[in-house]
Amino acid sequence: MRIPIEGSTSYRGRNSRPNLPVLALFVLLALCVGALGAVFSPGMSASAMHWYALLAKPEWLPPQNWLAPVWAALYVLMGIAAWLIWRERYHRGRGSAIAAYFVQLLLNALWPPLFFGFNSVDAGLFDIVALWLAIGWTLREFARVRIAAAVILLPYFLWVTFATAINLAIWKLNP
């Protein structure tokens, strides 16, 4: 006997309603991680600004005023991608995908305090490499659950690849 499926629920088991409060929660959580990082950044911390100004930096470093808007957009995209995964309530890969997401979110939150707070290019480099690997893991897990979520996360992966190159260049220029 076939059981009829209502048109509001797909075969993949997504929630029938978008559940916008949960979307807002995922986006807000990601933005809070960004706000935590901003507290340690040269834009908001005088000691970080002084220390960062003394570092030798690569010539291809983007202007400082680009960073906040780019990161804000990326945090919003991260929240949307995680929400898309969360909506796949019957997918057996959902739990590992959400776990990977929270691991990378934690590593993301740790970078600014390590780099700017502790004035440690070394610790920042270690963390950002771990973050890059965790984002790769998250992308793989997201792609297994829902391709659209992985695609939404790609700009974040590319930006962190660029940020890793910046951190590595600063590490090489400041022995």
PDB file of C-alpha atoms in Angstrom:
ATOM      1  CA  MET A   1       0.000   0.000   0.000  1.00  0.00           C
ATOM      2  CA  ARG A   2       1.351   3.424  -0.927  1.00  0.00           C
ATOM      3  CA  ILE A   3       1.080   6.219   1.586  1.00  0.00           C
ATOM      4  CA  PRO A   4       0.236   9.547  -0.030  1.00  0.00           C
ATOM      5  CA  ILE A   5       2.660  12.373   0.663  1.00  0.00           C
ATOM      6  CA  GLU A   6       1.296  15.860   1.055  1.00  0.00           C
ATOM      7  CA  GLY A   7       2.552  18.402  -1.433  1.00  0.00           C
ATOM      8  CA  SER A   8       4.006  20.573   1.342  1.00  0.00           C
ATOM      9  CA  THR A   9       6.571  17.926   2.338  1.00  0.00           C
ATOM     10  CA  SER A  10       9.217  16.732  -0.073  1.00  0.00           C
ATOM     11  CA  TYR A  11      10.510  13.207  -0.382  1.00  0.00           C
ATOM     12  CA  ARG A  12      13.686  14.310   1.398  1.00  0.00           C
ATOM     13  CA  GLY A  13      11.911  15.018   4.672  1.00  0.00           C
ATOM     14  CA  ARG A  14      12.333  18.780   4.870  1.00  0.00           C
ATOM     15  CA  ASN A  15      10.174  20.649   7.280  1.00  0.00           C
ATOM     16  CA  SER A  16       7.011  21.689   5.506  1.00  0.00           C
ATOM     17  CA  ARG A  17       7.350  25.273   6.740  1.00  0.00           C
ATOM     18  CA  PRO A  18      10.517  27.336   6.411  1.00  0.00           C
ATOM     19  CA  ASN A  19      10.672  28.006  10.198  1.00  0.00           C
ATOM     20  CA  LEU A  20      12.069  31.515   9.911  1.00  0.00           C
ATOM     21  CA  PRO A  21      12.773  31.931  13.660  1.00  0.00           C
ATOM     22  CA  VAL A  22      15.251  29.042  13.430  1.00  0.00           C
ATOM     23  CA  LEU A  23      16.823  30.651  10.354  1.00  0.00           C
ATOM     24  CA  ALA A  24      17.172  33.881  12.326  1.00  0.00           C
ATOM     25  CA  LEU A  25      18.749  31.929  15.187  1.00  0.00           C
ATOM     26  CA  PHE A  26      21.353  30.297  12.919  1.00  0.00           C
ATOM     27  CA  VAL A  27      22.210  33.646  11.291  1.00  0.00           C
ATOM     28  CA  LEU A  28      22.325  35.407  14.660  1.00  0.00           C
ATOM     29  CA  LEU A  29      24.632  32.753  16.109  1.00  0.00           C
ATOM     30  CA  ALA A  30      27.038  33.122  13.196  1.00  0.00           C
ATOM     31  CA  LEU A  31      26.914  36.922  13.451  1.00  0.00           C
ATOM     32  CA  CYS A  32      27.625  36.688  17.201  1.00  0.00           C
ATOM     33  CA  VAL A  33      30.800  34.751  16.413  1.00  0.00           C
ATOM     34  CA  GLY A  34      31.726  37.604  14.079  1.00  0.00           C
ATOM     35  CA  ALA A  35      30.920  40.196  16.746  1.00  0.00           C
ATOM     36  CA  LEU A  36      33.149  38.350  19.206  1.00  0.00           C
ATOM     37  CA  GLY A  37      35.957  38.476  16.682  1.00  0.00           C
ATOM     38  CA  ALA A  38      35.378  42.174  16.076  1.00  0.00           C
ATOM     39  CA  VAL A  39      35.973  42.895  19.769  1.00  0.00           C
ATOM     40  CA  PHE A  40      39.570  41.702  19.362  1.00  0.00           C
ATOM     41  CA  SER A  41      40.156  43.322  15.966  1.00  0.00           C
ATOM     42  CA  PRO A  42      42.308  46.408  15.372  1.00  0.00           C
ATOM     43  CA  GLY A  43      39.154  48.363  14.588  1.00  0.00           C
ATOM     44  CA  MET A  44      37.861  48.031  18.147  1.00  0.00           C
ATOM     45  CA  SER A  45      40.936  47.301  20.250  1.00  0.00           C
ATOM     46  CA  ALA A  46      43.635  49.942  20.654  1.00  0.00           C
ATOM     47  CA  SER A  47      46.241  47.388  21.753  1.00  0.00           C
ATOM     48  CA  ALA A  48      45.448  45.165  18.750  1.00  0.00           C
ATOM     49  CA  MET A  49      45.638  48.193  16.440  1.00  0.00           C
ATOM     50  CA  HIS A  50      49.052  49.147  17.831  1.00  0.00           C
ATOM     51  CA  TRP A  51      50.429  45.591  17.600  1.00  0.00           C
ATOM     52  CA  TYR A  52      48.977  44.980  14.126  1.00  0.00           C
ATOM     53  CA  ALA A  53      50.360  48.283  12.813  1.00  0.00           C
ATOM     54  CA  LEU A  54      53.879  47.159  13.763  1.00  0.00           C
ATOM     55  CA  LEU A  55      53.639  43.914  11.779  1.00  0.00           C
ATOM     56  CA  ALA A  56      55.058  43.616   8.290  1.00  0.00           C
ATOM     57  CA  LYS A  57      52.184  42.728   5.969  1.00  0.00           C
ATOM     58  CA  PRO A  58      52.027  41.534   2.355  1.00  0.00           C
ATOM     59  CA  GLU A  59      51.445  44.153  -0.337  1.00  0.00           C
ATOM     60  CA  TRP A  60      48.347  42.317  -1.577  1.00  0.00           C
ATOM     61  CA  LEU A  61      46.506  42.678   1.737  1.00  0.00           C
ATOM     62  CA  PRO A  62      42.973  44.018   1.104  1.00  0.00           C
ATOM     63  CA  PRO A  63      41.978  47.351   2.670  1.00  0.00           C
ATOM     64  CA  GLN A  64      40.817  47.064   6.294  1.00  0.00           C
ATOM     65  CA  ASN A  65      37.421  48.586   5.467  1.00  0.00           C
ATOM     66  CA  TRP A  66      36.627  45.550   3.260  1.00  0.00           C
ATOM     67  CA  LEU A  67      36.888  43.041   6.072  1.00  0.00           C
ATOM     68  CA  ALA A  68      33.778  43.841   8.127  1.00  0.00           C
ATOM     69  CA  PRO A  69      31.302  43.796   5.201  1.00  0.00           C
ATOM     70  CA  VAL A  70      32.833  40.666   3.673  1.00  0.00           C
ATOM     71  CA  TRP A  71      32.789  38.804   6.994  1.00  0.00           C
ATOM     72  CA  ALA A  72      29.227  39.954   7.756  1.00  0.00           C
ATOM     73  CA  ALA A  73      28.012  38.589   4.420  1.00  0.00           C
ATOM     74  CA  LEU A  74      29.896  35.341   4.996  1.00  0.00           C
ATOM     75  CA  TYR A  75      28.397  34.902   8.471  1.00  0.00           C
ATOM     76  CA  VAL A  76      24.909  35.373   7.044  1.00  0.00           C
ATOM     77  CA  LEU A  77      25.643  32.779   4.350  1.00  0.00           C
ATOM     78  CA  MET A  78      27.002  30.390   6.990  1.00  0.00           C
ATOM     79  CA  GLY A  79      23.801  30.701   9.001  1.00  0.00           C
ATOM     80  CA  ILE A  80      21.637  30.101   5.936  1.00  0.00           C
ATOM     81  CA  ALA A  81      23.655  27.035   4.930  1.00  0.00           C
ATOM     82  CA  ALA A  82      23.436  25.546   8.437  1.00  0.00           C
ATOM     83  CA  TRP A  83      19.687  26.207   8.480  1.00  0.00           C
ATOM     84  CA  LEU A  84      19.269  24.363   5.174  1.00  0.00           C
ATOM     85  CA  ILE A  85      21.015  21.357   6.718  1.00  0.00           C
ATOM     86  CA  TRP A  86      18.965  21.610   9.901  1.00  0.00           C
ATOM     87  CA  ARG A  87      15.779  21.452   7.801  1.00  0.00           C
ATOM     88  CA  GLU A  88      16.771  18.015   6.448  1.00  0.00           C
ATOM     89  CA  ARG A  89      15.362  16.393   9.554  1.00  0.00           C
ATOM     90  CA  TYR A  90      15.280  12.800   8.279  1.00  0.00           C
ATOM     91  CA  HIS A  91      18.660  12.698   6.581  1.00  0.00           C
ATOM     92  CA  ARG A  92      21.054  10.437   8.462  1.00  0.00           C
ATOM     93  CA  GLY A  93      24.015  12.700   7.642  1.00  0.00           C
ATOM     94  CA  ARG A  94      22.401  15.740   9.217  1.00  0.00           C
ATOM     95  CA  GLY A  95      23.915  15.199  12.681  1.00  0.00           C
ATOM     96  CA  SER A  96      27.501  14.899  11.448  1.00  0.00           C
ATOM     97  CA  ALA A  97      27.023  17.885   9.132  1.00  0.00           C
ATOM     98  CA  ILE A  98      25.762  20.068  11.990  1.00  0.00           C
ATOM     99  CA  ALA A  99      28.609  18.811  14.214  1.00  0.00           C
ATOM    100  CA  ALA A 100      31.171  19.755  11.546  1.00  0.00           C
ATOM    101  CA  TYR A 101      29.535  23.167  11.247  1.00  0.00           C
ATOM    102  CA  PHE A 102      29.836  23.842  14.977  1.00  0.00           C
ATOM    103  CA  VAL A 103      33.474  22.674  15.049  1.00  0.00           C
ATOM    104  CA  GLN A 104      34.397  25.139  12.301  1.00  0.00           C
ATOM    105  CA  LEU A 105      32.323  27.850  14.005  1.00  0.00           C
ATOM    106  CA  LEU A 106      34.301  27.315  17.221  1.00  0.00           C
ATOM    107  CA  LEU A 107      37.617  27.479  15.352  1.00  0.00           C
ATOM    108  CA  ASN A 108      36.389  30.632  13.621  1.00  0.00           C
ATOM    109  CA  ALA A 109      35.582  32.191  17.006  1.00  0.00           C
ATOM    110  CA  LEU A 110      39.047  31.297  18.360  1.00  0.00           C
ATOM    111  CA  TRP A 111      41.123  32.956  15.638  1.00  0.00           C
ATOM    112  CA  PRO A 112      40.696  36.660  16.588  1.00  0.00           C
ATOM    113  CA  PRO A 113      41.522  36.146  20.295  1.00  0.00           C
ATOM    114  CA  LEU A 114      44.537  34.020  19.367  1.00  0.00           C
ATOM    115  CA  PHE A 115      45.868  36.320  16.633  1.00  0.00           C
ATOM    116  CA  PHE A 116      44.938  39.753  17.986  1.00  0.00           C
ATOM    117  CA  GLY A 117      44.189  39.098  21.655  1.00  0.00           C
ATOM    118  CA  PHE A 118      47.355  37.130  22.389  1.00  0.00           C
ATOM    119  CA  ASN A 119      49.347  38.899  19.650  1.00  0.00           C
ATOM    120  CA  SER A 120      50.327  35.493  18.302  1.00  0.00           C
ATOM    121  CA  VAL A 121      50.757  35.079  14.571  1.00  0.00           C
ATOM    122  CA  ASP A 122      51.846  31.468  15.227  1.00  0.00           C
ATOM    123  CA  ALA A 123      48.702  30.511  17.160  1.00  0.00           C
ATOM    124  CA  GLY A 124      46.558  32.328  14.603  1.00  0.00           C
ATOM    125  CA  LEU A 125      48.207  30.398  11.776  1.00  0.00           C
ATOM    126  CA  PHE A 126      47.694  27.080  13.567  1.00  0.00           C
ATOM    127  CA  ASP A 127      44.041  27.906  14.194  1.00  0.00           C
ATOM    128  CA  ILE A 128      43.290  29.164  10.698  1.00  0.00           C
ATOM    129  CA  VAL A 129      44.788  26.046   9.112  1.00  0.00           C
ATOM    130  CA  ALA A 130      42.615  23.931  11.426  1.00  0.00           C
ATOM    131  CA  LEU A 131      39.659  26.174  10.502  1.00  0.00           C
ATOM    132  CA  TRP A 132      40.343  25.713   6.783  1.00  0.00           C
ATOM    133  CA  LEU A 133      40.410  21.935   7.225  1.00  0.00           C
ATOM    134  CA  ALA A 134      37.223  22.036   9.315  1.00  0.00           C
ATOM    135  CA  ILE A 135      35.455  24.094   6.639  1.00  0.00           C
ATOM    136  CA  GLY A 136      36.511  21.507   4.053  1.00  0.00           C
ATOM    137  CA  TRP A 137      35.051  18.801   6.289  1.00  0.00           C
ATOM    138  CA  THR A 138      31.877  20.854   6.719  1.00  0.00           C
ATOM    139  CA  LEU A 139      31.585  21.323   2.961  1.00  0.00           C
ATOM    140  CA  ARG A 140      31.872  17.574   2.420  1.00  0.00           C
ATOM    141  CA  GLU A 141      29.262  16.806   5.088  1.00  0.00           C
ATOM    142  CA  PHE A 142      26.918  19.525   3.816  1.00  0.00           C
ATOM    143  CA  ALA A 143      27.230  18.236   0.223  1.00  0.00           C
ATOM    144  CA  ARG A 144      26.187  14.779   1.386  1.00  0.00           C
ATOM    145  CA  VAL A 145      23.017  16.214   2.913  1.00  0.00           C
ATOM    146  CA  ARG A 146      22.137  19.072   0.568  1.00  0.00           C
ATOM    147  CA  ILE A 147      24.270  20.407  -2.285  1.00  0.00           C
ATOM    148  CA  ALA A 148      22.760  23.906  -2.087  1.00  0.00           C
ATOM    149  CA  ALA A 149      24.079  24.314   1.473  1.00  0.00           C
ATOM    150  CA  ALA A 150      27.588  23.337   0.375  1.00  0.00           C
ATOM    151  CA  VAL A 151      27.449  25.775  -2.549  1.00  0.00           C
ATOM    152  CA  ILE A 152      26.365  28.572  -0.199  1.00  0.00           C
ATOM    153  CA  LEU A 153      29.389  27.790   1.999  1.00  0.00           C
ATOM    154  CA  LEU A 154      31.914  27.935  -0.883  1.00  0.00           C
ATOM    155  CA  PRO A 155      32.582  31.723  -0.680  1.00  0.00           C
ATOM    156  CA  TYR A 156      33.428  31.262   3.003  1.00  0.00           C
ATOM    157  CA  PHE A 157      35.882  28.476   2.149  1.00  0.00           C
ATOM    158  CA  LEU A 158      37.498  30.620  -0.556  1.00  0.00           C
ATOM    159  CA  TRP A 159      37.757  33.658   1.737  1.00  0.00           C
ATOM    160  CA  VAL A 160      39.328  31.615   4.538  1.00  0.00           C
ATOM    161  CA  THR A 161      41.762  30.195   1.966  1.00  0.00           C
ATOM    162  CA  PHE A 162      42.743  33.793   1.181  1.00  0.00           C
ATOM    163  CA  ALA A 163      42.864  34.691   4.909  1.00  0.00           C
ATOM    164  CA  THR A 164      45.113  31.667   5.516  1.00  0.00           C
ATOM    165  CA  ALA A 165      47.483  32.923   2.811  1.00  0.00           C
ATOM    166  CA  ILE A 166      47.516  36.349   4.510  1.00  0.00           C
ATOM    167  CA  ASN A 167      48.223  34.795   7.918  1.00  0.00           C
ATOM    168  CA  LEU A 168      51.012  32.667   6.412  1.00  0.00           C
ATOM    169  CA  ALA A 169      52.544  35.701   4.680  1.00  0.00           C
ATOM    170  CA  ILE A 170      52.463  37.703   7.930  1.00  0.00           C
ATOM    171  CA  TRP A 171      54.055  34.743   9.727  1.00  0.00           C
ATOM    172  CA  LYS A 172      56.855  34.609   7.124  1.00  0.00           C
ATOM    173  CA  LEU A 173      57.401  38.397   7.156  1.00  0.00           C
ATOM    174  CA  ASN A 174      57.600  38.591  10.972  1.00  0.00           C
ATOM    175  CA  PRO A 175      60.028  35.920  12.206  1.00  0.00           C
TER     176      PRO A 175
END
